Structures are given as C-alpha cells and as structure tokens.
XYZ file of C-alpha atoms in Angstrom:
714
model
C -31.784 1.831 -14.307
C -31.831 5.566 -13.959
C -28.618 7.272 -15.177
C -26.250 8.870 -12.992
C -25.536 12.496 -12.774
C -21.757 13.003 -13.340
C -18.902 15.374 -12.869
C -16.193 14.866 -15.201
C -12.420 15.364 -14.296
C -10.615 16.761 -17.279
C -7.122 17.742 -17.858
C -7.534 19.016 -21.378
C -6.132 15.496 -22.701
C -7.834 13.026 -25.143
C -9.032 10.509 -22.642
C -10.850 12.501 -20.203
C -13.025 14.084 -23.143
C -13.520 10.605 -24.677
C -14.699 9.348 -21.174
C -17.338 11.951 -21.038
C -18.709 10.577 -24.606
C -18.848 7.094 -23.000
C -20.504 8.264 -19.810
C -23.316 9.767 -21.932
C -23.429 6.654 -24.151
C -24.134 4.430 -21.110
C -27.165 6.715 -20.186
C -25.584 8.957 -17.766
C -25.650 12.804 -17.835
C -22.422 14.903 -17.188
C -23.501 18.033 -15.539
C -20.333 19.860 -14.739
C -16.634 19.857 -15.535
C -13.765 19.777 -12.702
C -9.980 20.742 -13.313
C -6.875 20.906 -11.165
C -4.406 23.394 -12.281
C -0.830 24.650 -11.040
C -0.696 26.990 -8.181
C 0.548 30.705 -8.474
C 4.054 31.297 -7.275
C 5.423 34.708 -7.092
C 2.512 35.956 -9.152
C 2.812 33.449 -12.036
C 1.651 30.117 -12.808
C 3.830 27.556 -14.298
C 2.818 26.419 -17.629
C 3.740 22.718 -16.620
C 4.733 21.085 -13.317
C 6.059 17.776 -12.459
C 3.021 15.886 -11.209
C 2.561 12.287 -10.621
C -1.162 12.585 -10.877
C -2.296 15.535 -12.998
C -1.652 16.686 -16.578
C -0.942 20.509 -16.383
C 0.449 21.150 -19.754
C -1.976 23.410 -21.711
C -3.686 24.359 -18.716
C -4.215 27.861 -19.929
C -6.703 26.595 -22.617
C -8.984 24.784 -19.818
C -11.205 27.762 -19.056
C -12.532 27.536 -22.780
C -13.828 24.269 -22.377
C -16.856 25.768 -20.271
C -18.292 27.302 -23.516
C -16.918 24.666 -25.754
C -19.012 21.990 -24.099
C -21.671 24.327 -22.725
C -20.889 22.888 -19.080
C -20.128 24.659 -15.934
C -16.401 24.416 -15.177
C -14.879 24.209 -11.496
C -11.240 24.678 -10.886
C -8.825 24.292 -7.989
C -5.056 24.464 -7.406
C -3.044 21.601 -6.972
C -1.624 21.580 -3.383
C 1.216 19.218 -2.110
C 3.131 16.749 -3.880
C 3.340 12.959 -4.555
C 3.805 12.105 -0.915
C 2.260 8.670 -1.139
C 3.986 7.162 -4.200
C 2.350 3.494 -3.661
C 0.441 2.168 -6.450
C -2.639 1.999 -4.468
C -4.186 4.736 -2.273
C -6.817 4.663 0.290
C -6.740 7.768 2.589
C -5.056 11.218 3.111
C -1.418 10.930 3.792
C 1.025 13.460 5.482
C 4.696 13.434 5.797
C 6.014 16.132 7.809
C 2.905 18.148 7.399
C 3.172 17.931 3.548
C -0.265 17.318 1.820
C -0.494 14.695 -0.752
C -1.457 16.126 -4.169
C -4.277 13.585 -4.525
C -6.258 15.387 -1.720
C -6.690 18.543 -3.848
C -9.465 16.847 -5.429
C -11.336 16.872 -2.304
C -12.300 20.617 -2.068
C -12.698 20.589 -5.639
C -15.477 17.933 -5.886
C -17.000 19.326 -2.676
C -17.293 22.741 -4.543
C -19.051 20.782 -7.506
C -21.314 18.985 -5.054
C -22.500 22.177 -3.412
C -23.377 23.942 -6.727
C -24.828 20.664 -8.007
C -26.520 18.507 -5.044
C -27.692 16.191 -7.748
C -24.082 15.059 -8.672
C -23.628 11.267 -7.615
C -20.568 10.142 -9.672
C -17.371 11.090 -11.144
C -15.663 10.042 -14.394
C -11.992 9.856 -15.160
C -9.898 8.910 -18.177
C -7.646 6.348 -16.643
C -6.649 3.500 -19.046
C -3.892 1.571 -17.396
C -2.777 3.525 -14.655
C -3.486 2.014 -11.192
C -1.893 5.018 -9.651
C -4.508 7.509 -11.079
C -7.415 5.365 -11.027
C -6.897 4.066 -7.037
C -6.601 7.762 -6.043
C -9.591 9.187 -7.786
C -11.676 6.024 -6.284
C -10.360 6.577 -2.841
C -11.516 10.433 -3.127
C -14.728 9.620 -4.832
C -15.721 6.613 -2.410
C -14.968 8.828 0.564
C -17.397 11.596 -0.812
C -20.225 9.110 -1.706
C -19.507 9.167 -5.492
C -19.790 6.536 -7.917
C -16.246 6.479 -9.833
C -16.660 5.669 -13.508
C -13.570 4.628 -15.695
C -15.024 3.377 -18.996
C -11.710 3.395 -20.536
C -10.115 1.005 -18.040
C -8.356 -1.783 -19.722
C -9.654 -0.529 -23.221
C -6.614 -1.862 -25.209
C -7.110 -5.377 -23.799
C -10.759 -5.534 -24.753
C -12.077 -6.295 -28.019
C -10.821 -5.765 -30.585
C -7.518 -6.028 -28.835
C -5.517 -3.348 -30.330
C -3.600 -0.971 -28.509
C -4.805 1.693 -30.854
C -8.313 0.805 -30.930
C -8.944 3.804 -28.494
C -7.444 6.065 -31.094
C -9.539 4.564 -33.827
C -12.652 5.027 -31.926
C -11.746 8.589 -31.122
C -11.202 9.306 -34.800
C -14.596 7.589 -35.546
C -16.180 9.708 -33.190
C -14.749 12.896 -34.574
C -12.570 13.875 -31.480
C -9.447 15.863 -32.323
C -6.808 15.815 -29.912
C -3.450 17.515 -30.578
C 0.001 16.326 -29.098
C 1.505 19.078 -27.127
C 4.316 17.481 -25.281
C 6.480 14.768 -26.336
C 8.900 13.036 -23.443
C 10.274 9.623 -24.416
C 9.871 6.634 -26.911
C 11.591 8.089 -29.866
C 9.167 11.012 -30.246
C 10.563 14.399 -31.496
C 9.174 17.928 -31.752
C 7.868 16.772 -35.352
C 4.903 15.343 -33.469
C 3.854 18.377 -31.905
C 0.336 19.666 -32.816
C -0.529 16.533 -34.854
C -4.001 15.003 -34.397
C -3.264 12.027 -32.181
C -5.909 9.956 -33.684
C -5.244 10.560 -37.416
C -4.047 7.506 -39.304
C -0.812 9.309 -40.182
C 0.083 10.271 -36.564
C -1.242 6.915 -35.186
C 1.080 5.078 -37.544
C 4.013 7.094 -36.761
C 3.623 6.600 -33.151
C 3.307 2.712 -33.477
C 6.652 2.604 -35.484
C 8.481 4.893 -33.066
C 7.296 2.675 -30.148
C 8.151 -0.510 -32.149
C 11.621 0.775 -32.601
C 12.114 1.004 -28.852
C 10.332 -2.268 -28.252
C 7.533 -0.841 -25.987
C 4.436 -1.333 -28.083
C 1.727 -3.305 -26.603
C 1.785 -1.668 -23.147
C -0.062 1.540 -23.591
C 2.870 3.530 -24.937
C 1.076 4.387 -28.419
C -1.708 5.793 -26.092
C 0.844 7.912 -23.985
C 0.154 5.741 -21.080
C 3.916 5.862 -19.930
C 4.082 9.747 -20.281
C 5.470 9.276 -23.765
C 3.402 12.281 -24.789
C 0.393 14.621 -23.763
C -2.740 15.978 -25.717
C -5.015 18.903 -25.818
C -8.575 18.213 -27.082
C -9.713 20.918 -29.299
C -12.591 19.359 -31.305
C -15.074 16.757 -30.789
C -18.859 15.900 -32.072
C -22.053 17.536 -31.712
C -23.814 17.773 -29.529
C -21.186 17.247 -26.667
C -19.083 20.116 -28.426
C -20.983 23.275 -29.045
C -17.941 25.119 -30.098
C -14.218 24.026 -31.018
C -11.062 25.484 -30.028
C -8.992 27.269 -32.590
C -5.230 28.046 -31.818
C -3.492 29.810 -34.394
C 0.160 28.947 -35.900
C 1.611 31.932 -34.332
C -0.038 31.194 -30.854
C 2.034 28.130 -30.331
C 5.712 28.136 -29.358
C 7.950 25.135 -28.925
C 9.701 25.006 -25.878
C 12.664 22.491 -25.557
C 12.980 20.454 -22.502
C 15.481 17.857 -21.124
C 16.680 14.664 -22.685
C 15.009 15.457 -25.916
C 11.475 16.457 -24.543
C 9.697 19.339 -26.206
C 6.254 20.896 -25.532
C 4.184 23.752 -26.888
C 3.552 26.948 -25.042
C -0.161 28.116 -25.920
C -0.237 32.046 -25.964
C -3.529 32.605 -27.222
C -6.912 30.600 -28.089
C -10.221 31.244 -29.517
C -14.051 29.585 -29.647
C -15.330 28.857 -33.019
C -19.107 27.947 -33.060
C -19.975 24.762 -34.237
C -23.039 23.918 -36.483
C -25.631 21.383 -35.250
C -25.043 18.205 -36.790
C -26.502 14.671 -36.983
C -23.238 12.945 -38.212
C -22.698 11.346 -34.538
C -24.936 9.948 -31.864
C -24.070 8.482 -28.733
C -25.823 5.194 -29.981
C -23.235 5.017 -32.527
C -20.211 5.134 -30.381
C -18.386 1.706 -30.271
C -18.529 -0.037 -27.100
C -16.267 -3.104 -26.381
C -18.546 -6.196 -26.661
C -19.499 -7.866 -23.292
C -18.021 -11.162 -24.141
C -14.614 -11.429 -25.499
C -13.776 -13.864 -28.366
C -12.958 -16.568 -26.075
C -16.067 -16.625 -24.118
C -18.335 -15.498 -27.196
C -17.458 -18.703 -29.020
C -17.446 -20.591 -25.634
C -21.145 -19.320 -25.176
C -22.070 -20.278 -28.939
C -20.936 -23.851 -28.085
C -22.704 -23.966 -25.029
C -25.975 -22.880 -26.446
C -26.436 -26.152 -28.421
C -25.491 -28.313 -25.558
C -27.384 -26.832 -22.556
C -30.413 -29.174 -21.407
C -33.486 -27.275 -22.068
C -35.862 -29.597 -20.247
C -38.391 -28.306 -17.885
C -39.609 -29.461 -14.507
C -38.395 -29.611 -10.914
C -38.318 -33.481 -10.161
C -34.657 -33.079 -8.791
C -35.245 -30.049 -6.665
C -35.052 -29.986 -2.767
C -37.928 -31.472 -0.938
C -37.044 -31.119 2.674
C -35.381 -28.345 4.885
C -31.911 -28.965 5.759
C -30.541 -29.469 9.188
C -27.725 -27.586 10.767
C -24.381 -29.031 9.448
C -21.524 -27.208 11.205
C -20.432 -27.054 14.728
C -21.545 -24.198 17.104
C -18.162 -24.114 18.615
C -16.164 -22.915 15.418
C -13.030 -20.854 15.749
C -10.726 -23.595 14.323
C -6.949 -22.523 13.859
C -4.303 -23.697 11.417
C -1.015 -22.368 10.940
C 1.519 -22.681 8.097
C 4.821 -21.024 7.148
C 3.068 -18.145 5.623
C -0.362 -17.516 7.279
C -2.837 -18.537 9.859
C -6.153 -19.876 8.850
C -8.878 -19.085 11.451
C -12.175 -20.892 10.417
C -15.790 -20.904 11.141
C -15.747 -17.906 13.777
C -19.219 -17.391 15.210
C -20.485 -15.231 17.944
C -23.593 -14.692 19.949
C -25.782 -11.728 19.151
C -29.342 -10.840 18.063
C -28.565 -10.162 14.413
C -26.046 -10.925 11.816
C -24.548 -7.562 11.986
C -23.952 -7.671 15.923
C -22.516 -11.049 15.505
C -20.159 -9.828 12.727
C -19.132 -6.937 15.128
C -18.243 -9.264 17.941
C -16.265 -11.637 15.568
C -14.217 -8.824 14.067
C -13.622 -7.701 17.653
C -12.410 -10.898 18.955
C -10.156 -11.065 15.855
C -8.514 -7.750 16.117
C -8.083 -7.703 19.838
C -8.277 -11.234 21.465
C -6.349 -12.838 18.573
C -4.128 -9.699 17.709
C -4.880 -9.803 14.153
C -4.336 -6.750 11.807
C -7.025 -6.603 9.174
C -4.229 -5.286 6.648
C -2.823 -8.869 7.084
C -5.812 -10.697 5.978
C -5.865 -11.890 2.446
C -8.959 -13.746 1.882
C -12.356 -14.382 3.837
C -15.238 -16.535 3.337
C -18.622 -15.112 4.690
C -21.412 -17.499 5.304
C -24.980 -16.135 6.015
C -28.179 -17.328 7.141
C -29.921 -15.235 4.895
C -28.669 -12.851 2.243
C -31.106 -10.301 3.343
C -28.649 -9.511 6.177
C -25.651 -8.842 4.047
C -25.799 -5.086 4.335
C -25.676 -4.885 7.965
C -22.741 -7.732 8.015
C -20.894 -5.709 5.250
C -21.104 -2.395 7.132
C -19.725 -4.163 10.632
C -17.053 -6.120 8.545
C -15.889 -3.218 6.265
C -15.595 -0.669 8.880
C -12.312 -2.827 9.898
C -10.453 -2.333 6.541
C -9.139 1.072 6.204
C -5.871 0.590 4.155
C -5.567 -0.348 0.423
C -6.408 -3.744 -0.838
C -8.863 -5.243 1.519
C -9.054 -8.952 1.243
C -10.614 -10.894 -1.443
C -13.573 -12.749 -0.253
C -16.486 -15.229 -1.117
C -19.892 -14.647 0.324
C -22.855 -17.126 0.224
C -25.904 -17.779 2.088
C -26.182 -21.363 4.063
C -29.775 -20.884 5.553
C -30.730 -23.683 8.043
C -27.384 -25.292 7.312
C -25.960 -23.021 9.833
C -26.304 -23.594 13.536
C -29.322 -22.474 15.312
C -29.003 -18.760 16.337
C -25.917 -18.385 14.037
C -26.622 -15.605 11.543
C -23.165 -15.202 10.165
C -19.861 -17.329 10.372
C -16.614 -16.033 9.087
C -13.309 -17.717 7.967
C -10.002 -15.807 7.335
C -6.520 -16.209 5.921
C -4.364 -14.105 7.688
C -0.590 -13.474 6.315
C 2.330 -13.445 8.785
C 3.699 -9.943 9.011
C 6.802 -10.295 6.901
C 4.407 -11.945 4.053
C 1.648 -9.469 4.436
C 4.010 -6.539 3.785
C 4.735 -8.064 0.224
C 1.087 -8.785 -0.815
C -0.340 -7.357 -3.950
C -3.883 -6.465 -4.545
C -6.152 -5.725 -7.577
C -8.885 -3.366 -5.961
C -10.914 -1.742 -8.819
C -14.061 0.243 -7.751
C -14.879 1.877 -11.058
C -17.436 1.069 -13.412
C -15.904 0.101 -16.842
C -16.366 -2.464 -19.672
C -13.749 -4.837 -18.156
C -15.182 -6.682 -15.079
C -17.707 -5.677 -12.395
C -16.534 -2.953 -9.968
C -16.079 -3.774 -6.312
C -19.070 -2.930 -4.244
C -17.898 -3.009 -0.734
C -14.832 -3.675 1.131
C -13.150 -6.451 -0.915
C -10.671 -6.709 -3.846
C -10.893 -8.560 -6.858
C -7.672 -10.482 -6.055
C -4.985 -10.677 -3.632
C -1.627 -11.943 -4.899
C 0.876 -13.686 -2.222
C 4.418 -13.024 -2.558
C 6.861 -15.702 -3.950
C 8.077 -18.267 -1.694
C 12.162 -18.492 -2.411
C 12.351 -21.274 0.317
C 9.562 -23.886 -1.274
C 9.791 -22.728 -4.749
C 5.987 -23.208 -5.107
C 4.338 -20.756 -7.323
C 2.562 -17.666 -5.910
C -1.040 -17.919 -5.105
C -3.578 -15.748 -6.262
C -6.971 -15.522 -4.083
C -9.570 -14.371 -6.320
C -13.106 -13.024 -5.014
C -16.290 -14.658 -6.022
C -17.694 -13.731 -9.260
C -21.107 -13.140 -10.110
C -22.776 -12.443 -13.541
C -23.081 -8.575 -13.460
C -22.826 -6.688 -16.585
C -20.007 -4.478 -15.902
C -20.778 -1.278 -17.265
C -24.308 -1.252 -15.344
C -23.566 -3.264 -12.496
C -27.060 -5.126 -13.330
C -27.659 -8.711 -14.253
C -28.222 -9.186 -18.011
C -31.861 -9.279 -18.911
C -33.194 -12.761 -20.143
C -34.844 -11.306 -23.466
C -35.732 -14.244 -25.819
C -33.676 -16.845 -24.131
C -35.156 -19.697 -22.176
C -34.611 -19.986 -18.591
C -31.727 -22.744 -19.349
C -30.310 -20.441 -21.967
C -30.226 -17.520 -19.658
C -28.488 -19.484 -16.736
C -25.890 -20.701 -19.293
C -25.282 -17.159 -20.562
C -24.864 -15.883 -16.705
C -22.582 -18.805 -16.090
C -20.361 -17.963 -19.039
C -20.257 -13.981 -18.074
C -19.410 -14.720 -14.530
C -16.729 -16.965 -15.597
C -15.089 -14.454 -17.766
C -15.124 -12.024 -14.856
C -12.969 -14.555 -13.292
C -10.684 -15.090 -16.226
C -10.231 -11.370 -16.669
C -9.091 -11.012 -13.112
C -6.732 -13.945 -13.385
C -5.263 -12.566 -16.495
C -4.573 -9.060 -15.143
C -2.850 -10.667 -12.169
C -0.778 -12.892 -14.456
C -2.351 -16.075 -13.251
C -0.924 -18.941 -15.387
C -3.185 -21.714 -13.926
C -6.243 -22.316 -11.731
C -6.082 -24.836 -8.760
C -9.585 -25.506 -9.490
C -12.948 -23.920 -9.142
C -16.422 -24.306 -7.262
C -19.653 -23.125 -9.120
C -22.003 -22.055 -6.258
C -25.652 -22.429 -7.499
C -28.669 -20.775 -5.737
C -31.336 -23.116 -4.246
C -34.094 -20.770 -5.853
C -34.167 -21.278 -9.371
C -36.646 -22.353 -12.274
C -33.856 -24.248 -13.721
C -33.382 -28.024 -12.711
C -30.452 -28.405 -10.647
C -29.272 -31.366 -13.089
C -29.339 -28.833 -16.019
C -27.567 -26.099 -14.128
C -24.877 -28.726 -12.757
C -24.018 -29.973 -16.363
C -24.093 -26.357 -17.804
C -21.519 -25.114 -15.188
C -19.161 -28.113 -15.569
C -19.322 -27.906 -19.392
C -18.693 -24.131 -18.935
C -15.516 -24.829 -16.989
C -14.431 -27.531 -19.362
C -14.937 -25.410 -22.308
C -13.112 -22.603 -20.996
C -10.023 -24.668 -20.790
C -10.356 -25.852 -24.350
C -11.624 -22.896 -26.500
C -8.302 -21.250 -27.551
C -8.098 -17.580 -28.397
C -7.913 -17.652 -32.226
C -8.763 -15.768 -35.380
C -12.418 -16.291 -36.221
C -14.293 -15.479 -39.512
C -16.066 -12.084 -39.289
C -19.376 -13.439 -40.382
C -22.613 -13.987 -38.270
C -23.691 -17.556 -38.095
C -27.621 -17.912 -38.519
C -27.664 -19.777 -35.061
C -26.591 -16.768 -33.151
C -29.550 -15.769 -30.736
C -31.095 -12.063 -31.110
C -30.498 -11.882 -27.462
C -26.662 -12.598 -27.764
C -26.380 -9.743 -30.494
C -28.393 -7.171 -28.196
C -26.570 -8.146 -24.961
C -23.272 -9.320 -25.949
C -22.570 -7.768 -29.438
C -20.862 -9.294 -32.381
C -18.863 -12.461 -31.931
C -16.256 -11.681 -34.597
C -12.612 -11.389 -33.580
C -9.523 -9.703 -34.242
C -6.374 -10.895 -32.788
C -3.841 -8.303 -32.011
C -0.448 -7.931 -29.802
C -2.749 -6.768 -26.688
C -4.589 -9.966 -26.190
C -3.255 -11.243 -22.900
C -1.928 -14.984 -22.473
C -4.657 -17.205 -21.992
C -4.914 -19.642 -18.849
C -4.737 -23.170 -20.387
C -3.688 -26.247 -18.157
C -2.439 -29.171 -19.688
C -5.533 -30.927 -18.603
C -8.764 -29.277 -17.078
C -8.317 -28.358 -13.409
C -10.705 -29.913 -10.784
C -14.060 -28.373 -10.615
C -17.294 -29.242 -8.733
C -20.728 -27.494 -8.149
C -22.351 -26.688 -4.649
C -25.683 -25.636 -4.000
C -26.472 -23.187 -1.257
C -29.375 -20.979 0.103
C -28.336 -17.975 -1.910
C -25.874 -15.665 -3.492
C -25.156 -12.099 -3.374
C -27.859 -9.817 -5.118
C -29.917 -13.167 -5.755
C -27.275 -14.296 -8.418
C -28.019 -17.594 -9.955
C -24.258 -18.556 -10.164
C -20.977 -17.409 -8.384
C -17.648 -18.627 -9.523
C -14.660 -19.238 -6.901
C -11.216 -20.055 -7.654
C -7.622 -19.638 -6.647
C -4.962 -19.235 -9.272
C -1.242 -19.548 -9.412
C 1.474 -17.350 -11.072
C 5.179 -17.892 -11.519
C 4.492 -21.396 -12.770
C 7.298 -22.372 -15.072
C 6.872 -26.289 -14.896
C 4.172 -28.405 -16.453
C 0.926 -28.538 -14.739
C -1.551 -31.295 -15.273
C -4.636 -32.802 -13.289
C -4.781 -36.428 -12.193
C -8.051 -38.236 -11.290
C -7.916 -41.294 -9.589
C -10.647 -43.929 -8.009
C -9.455 -44.711 -4.389
C -11.861 -47.221 -3.134
C -14.471 -45.099 -1.401
C -13.518 -41.573 -2.888
C -12.700 -39.865 -6.163
C -9.707 -37.770 -6.058
C -8.257 -35.057 -8.374
C -4.860 -33.348 -7.834
C -3.284 -30.703 -9.536
C 0.368 -31.575 -9.981
C 3.312 -29.096 -10.674
C 6.875 -29.882 -11.999
C 9.171 -28.045 -9.699
C 12.616 -28.707 -10.574
C 13.070 -32.594 -11.025
C 10.151 -33.211 -8.608
C 6.442 -33.444 -9.371
C 4.489 -31.652 -6.369
C 0.950 -31.808 -5.635
C -0.258 -28.075 -5.501
C -3.841 -28.709 -4.689
C -6.683 -31.153 -5.081
C -10.063 -32.456 -4.004
C -11.605 -35.632 -2.677
C -15.327 -36.438 -2.956
C -16.887 -39.117 -0.887
C -20.584 -40.469 -0.501
C -20.638 -40.298 2.986
C -19.006 -38.391 6.052
C -18.386 -41.943 7.451
C -15.593 -42.302 4.668
C -13.679 -39.221 5.763
C -11.402 -41.103 8.110
C -10.217 -43.146 5.171
C -9.237 -40.294 3.093
C -5.613 -39.457 3.392
C -4.467 -35.769 3.024
C -1.084 -34.487 4.019
C -1.275 -32.617 7.311
C 0.721 -29.851 5.915
C -2.046 -28.916 3.429
C -4.862 -26.414 4.089
C -8.378 -28.039 3.878
C -11.961 -26.612 3.047
C -14.712 -28.920 3.486
C -18.164 -28.530 1.360
C -20.543 -30.746 3.209
C -24.150 -31.837 2.995
C -23.806 -33.990 6.270
C -22.760 -33.123 9.760
C -18.804 -33.895 10.097
C -17.382 -36.233 12.443
C -15.987 -34.121 15.653
C -12.885 -36.146 15.759
C -11.944 -35.476 12.151
C -12.853 -31.823 12.285
C -10.552 -31.495 15.374
C -7.777 -33.160 13.575
C -7.961 -31.269 10.247
C -9.206 -27.801 11.590
C -10.819 -27.296 8.246
C -12.939 -24.303 6.991
C -16.263 -25.826 6.663
C -19.023 -24.699 3.963
C -22.335 -26.256 4.643
C -24.102 -27.008 1.281
C -27.560 -28.201 0.286
C -26.340 -30.461 -2.371
C -23.073 -31.210 -3.915
C -21.837 -32.605 -7.561
C -18.332 -33.772 -8.461
C -16.476 -33.024 -11.594
C -18.700 -35.623 -13.461
C -21.852 -34.220 -12.296
C -22.400 -37.052 -9.731
C -24.189 -36.261 -6.527
C -21.754 -36.465 -3.341
C -22.038 -35.993 0.333
C -18.721 -34.214 0.839
C -15.840 -32.497 -1.284
C -12.784 -31.860 0.670
C -10.556 -29.349 -1.280
C -6.745 -29.076 0.028
C -3.837 -27.036 -1.216
C -0.324 -25.808 -0.191
C -0.495 -22.525 1.479
C-alpha cells in the first residue's frame, strides 16, 4: 500500500513530534509542518493564551523547527475562542458572530495544500483527548485529508503502562523539556527537565500518585498538568537540535502555583548524521494485546484444518423477506422502523428515497438515529448507498451500523433495505457516541458516516443498564486499514486469525465505552470462502467462548516454539506486562449467547464480521441460561436488578418457521429475526421484527437451524 503524504500539526510539544516518527515508521512521508500561534494584539503577541485546543506556550521557538527538521513550516494566527465546548465537533459553529478557534485550522491547512498538492493526510499527537481529536478529524475530513493519530489510546495498548509513551520517546532519543506546570503537585522544580528521562518520569509518577490521579494520562500531561517543548530528536528526522541557554530562560509565576518558562532566545546546533536510530527500530504496540494473543495461540491448536467444500451452498437462495417492508415498533425510549424498502433503478437511488421518506414522511431527525442495519443485494453497490445515506448525517456521532450483503435473499428488484433505531427526542439529546476517524494502533478508523458505538442514556424508571450499540467489526489492521496478509498460514488458520482480530476490535470499543457485559453476538461469515463453513462456524464460536474465558494475566516473557512465524511478523511478541492502565475486562459469569449467520458478502469482502450490543452500568450479577423448550433452543441473558432477576436479552433457535408460532417472547421486547426461510406473514405482522435474510444459520452449539430470533429490552 503506497504511503501517504502528510502535513504534521506541531505545537512544540512532545506528542506532535513523536507522532511524526510514527508516521514515518508506518511508511508515510511528512512533507510539511503546520502550526497555529497566538494573534498579535496592540503590536505584541502573548507568550501563552488560554486555548482549549492549542498549546501556545513556547511559540517563539516554533520557527526554528523548519531548519531543525528540514521541512517547510506554515503558520497561522488563532482566531476566535472555544465557542463549541462539546466533546465532539463536526462543523463550524458561530455564536453571535464569533468563530470557533478550531476553524483556524482550515486556512492553515489550505495554505499547505496549495503549496503541496500531493498532501493527502494530516497527523496529530492526540493521546486521550476526544476534544482535540474530533476537531482535527472534522477539519481533515472536510478538506479531504486522512487523519492520523498513532498515539491515540497509547497508554492502554501493550505494554499497558501510562509511561510507555515516555519510555519509547527516551528509547528513540527524543528530548522534550517541561516548560509549564499547572497542577498535580508539580512545582517550578520540574521546569526544563527532560520529560522522558528516568528521573523526571519517576518524579512525575510519584507526584501524580500523591494526588491519586495516576493511570488517566496525568503522567503524560493529558489533563493540562504540564506542557513541553521538543528540542532534540533522532537523526534523520532532526537535522539540527535547538539549544536554549540558561540565561535565555526566565521563570514566570502563574496563578494557583502554576509556573512557566519564557524563552528569550534559542539557536540551532547542527547534528552529525547517525545510524543509532532507524524507523524500523521504533517500537509499535503489538496488533494483538495480551488477552487476544493468548486466545490466538489457544485457537491455533483447535482449528479444523481439513480441506474440501462438501458443506458449501449448492443452490441459489430464494427471496426471504417481504417486499412491503416498513414495519414499526415503539418502546418507551425509541421507535424501530424495520425493513424499509423503495422503488428505484439502483441501490443508491433506493437509499435516497428511503432516507427522504424517513426524514419527511416520518419526521425523523437523522441526529436521533442510534443504530442502523443496511442490507444490500450486492456489496459492489455500497459506495453509492453510503453516499446517499451519509449525506443526511451532518451532526457529530452518526449512528453505529451493521452492513451486509444478502444477494438473492432480498426481494426481486430490491437493492437495499434499511432498519433504524430512532431515539425519542428526550433520549436522543443524552446519547453519547464514539466516533474515531483517525488511523491509529487502537482499532480501525471509521470510513464513512458511522460511529464505532452509540451509548444510550440511563433509564431511572426501569433501572435497566445502559445499552451500547456497537458497529459491526471486520478484521482490518488498524494502522494500515488493510486486511492482514495470509503469509505462512493455512486458509483455516488465516480465518481464525481474522476472527480473533475483528473480535478484539469489538472488545476494545466495548472497553473504551465502559461496557461491562455483552448481550450476545452474531458472527457473520461470507458465502465466498475456500474454508468449509463447518470449520469457520466452529472457529467463530470457539473464539467467542475463549474470549470470555481467557483472562488478562501476567504471562511468561518467553517465546513458545509453537508460535507461528506469521504471528510474529503480523502481531508481534505475545509477552505480557500488566500495569494499572489495563482496562477492566468484559467477563460474564457465563458465556453470552452467540450464533453464526452466513450471508452473501461483507464490507470490503471481509471473511467475518462481529456484531453485538453491550450494556454498561450493570452492578448486579449477569448470567446466561440455556433451555430446551420442545421445538426450540433458548438462551437468555439474565441480570439481577435489585431483588428481581430480569431477562435483558435472549435468542431462540428453531428448525422451521412453522414453529415460530409456538415461541413465546414478551411483546415489549424488540426483535430481530435471522432467517433462511420465508417468514409467516401473520407472525411478522404481530411481532414487527427487523428481518435479516441469511443463506445459512448455526446456533451456539454449531447446529444448523432455520431461524434465530434475538430479542432484548430497549
């Protein structure tokens, strides 16, 4: 994959320069630097301004970076203030004519793009700040640039140490000095210390521990505890270092114990070419974390490596869903409109009509939609559908979604079907979204108008835990947004590796949104595969089971002779280090329900896609119960709410649609039906379900079934 041409946003701080190293290490080329600085007032420029978005302390040194790195530098004044102070940001905001300071990025980046037409990406040093990241992403996407944030969630990636970023900076030879302290027990004794030195790092951690704030990015200055100025780095990125003499640094006392350095003068010192550092030596977080690396190793010895295609599809599927569509169900918090279809010559045209009917005929605000299911006849039409669909979502945090292709299982002349969960106005105003559009080591960036997850607000009336709707996850390698190569693995081993990677994506999204339990999961598999379906089904179900059994524990830092060469190359070492930044794992008392659905195709021709809904704020015991009820197998997820045990969700598998009338499901529960057979019209009219036509289905034991009905409280 060809590398990107990158403009690097720099503030002078440690993170923006370390992100440049990671851009180069990932095969991209940084061709220009860009910086925003305080405006001139009455002929003078303030040394530091109170900005929510930009570091401005030490800005007088910024011009030297052009020669220090040998890259052209472009600068722009910061205009406006923090008008929009929401965590997420999507578009320009104006209050009484005032411009948001975020929009100062627009003319700056346009200036760079005019001088460097080849630029197609922008990098930033965002680590844990949604506020900064979402604003850079908003501007970048509007200008057609790919946002890169390789430091995103860095402390929560292997080796799970809050100071791992500082350790890696020290190992690479980056020298950034503390030039401002503002809180966390830091005094002016920290000023001009190398933030990545062992002595300074130890002092920072001790100071944060005394205030009880270690583990949330404080040791990295993520809460504004301190600011830094980079003066040195490894060759070949740094051609000159920056030297500031003792007499050119003046301590300026601030309010409430804050202190900073005013830089009166600085000069460049040429660096000698050196081979001490190479981009290949820069440590990158491993693709699989400890839990999933251990899972992958266990899975490797249990996958069915048999060949052949005796269990593959032998006949074309018939249409399985009703052409009428547009079923509707209303709960206390939302309205579910399912199976929306429209006439039209193409999928794009049909989606345009569907979205118009939703917004105009049904008076639905796109910002109130929390989750969507998009069914396509062919995945080749996804681009046109995405364009028609995405044009309606202009506010932050668009819906999470699952997209699959159903082929001829859709009715004749139907190219696309849409189902939506629409929150009532009072609920929609309180929903929260996770919408990461930057490439990173954490999980795949969103490509298109969808969020990784939408979290519902708590319901004080029912005391039911909050639902977290998570988008379907496919096995993209997060830094490159490409599928991992097969390498030395057999096709079955490659499928297992991809099932593991995509499930880790689901897990990381759940952890960052504070999910405590999954309601269950469906593993979609594509009908086009060289691996027998029986093998893929068994692998998917075992992956889900192992994920709930494999704990995050300390592991011996030794390589097993059984570790595959491809594992080392693609996923790195499986050694583990457990520290305070490891997030709480998601472990139910028993394994939540899971089943497998075979469909025509998945986004980008993926071989597997995991979809699930999580819950957060669950304080009671959670357990899965399985029962055999005559014609069906039922699994429920039961939660202790006060003194009562409540069924939060469940699924029922039956061998024939003729048995659906015998299946009892509370009328207040929301249903989604995965089916390989035409559903009885009377049953559909009564239940108003979302219908997902599938080629084949398997229950949690790997037994082929005709229908799986999933249901949950909403």
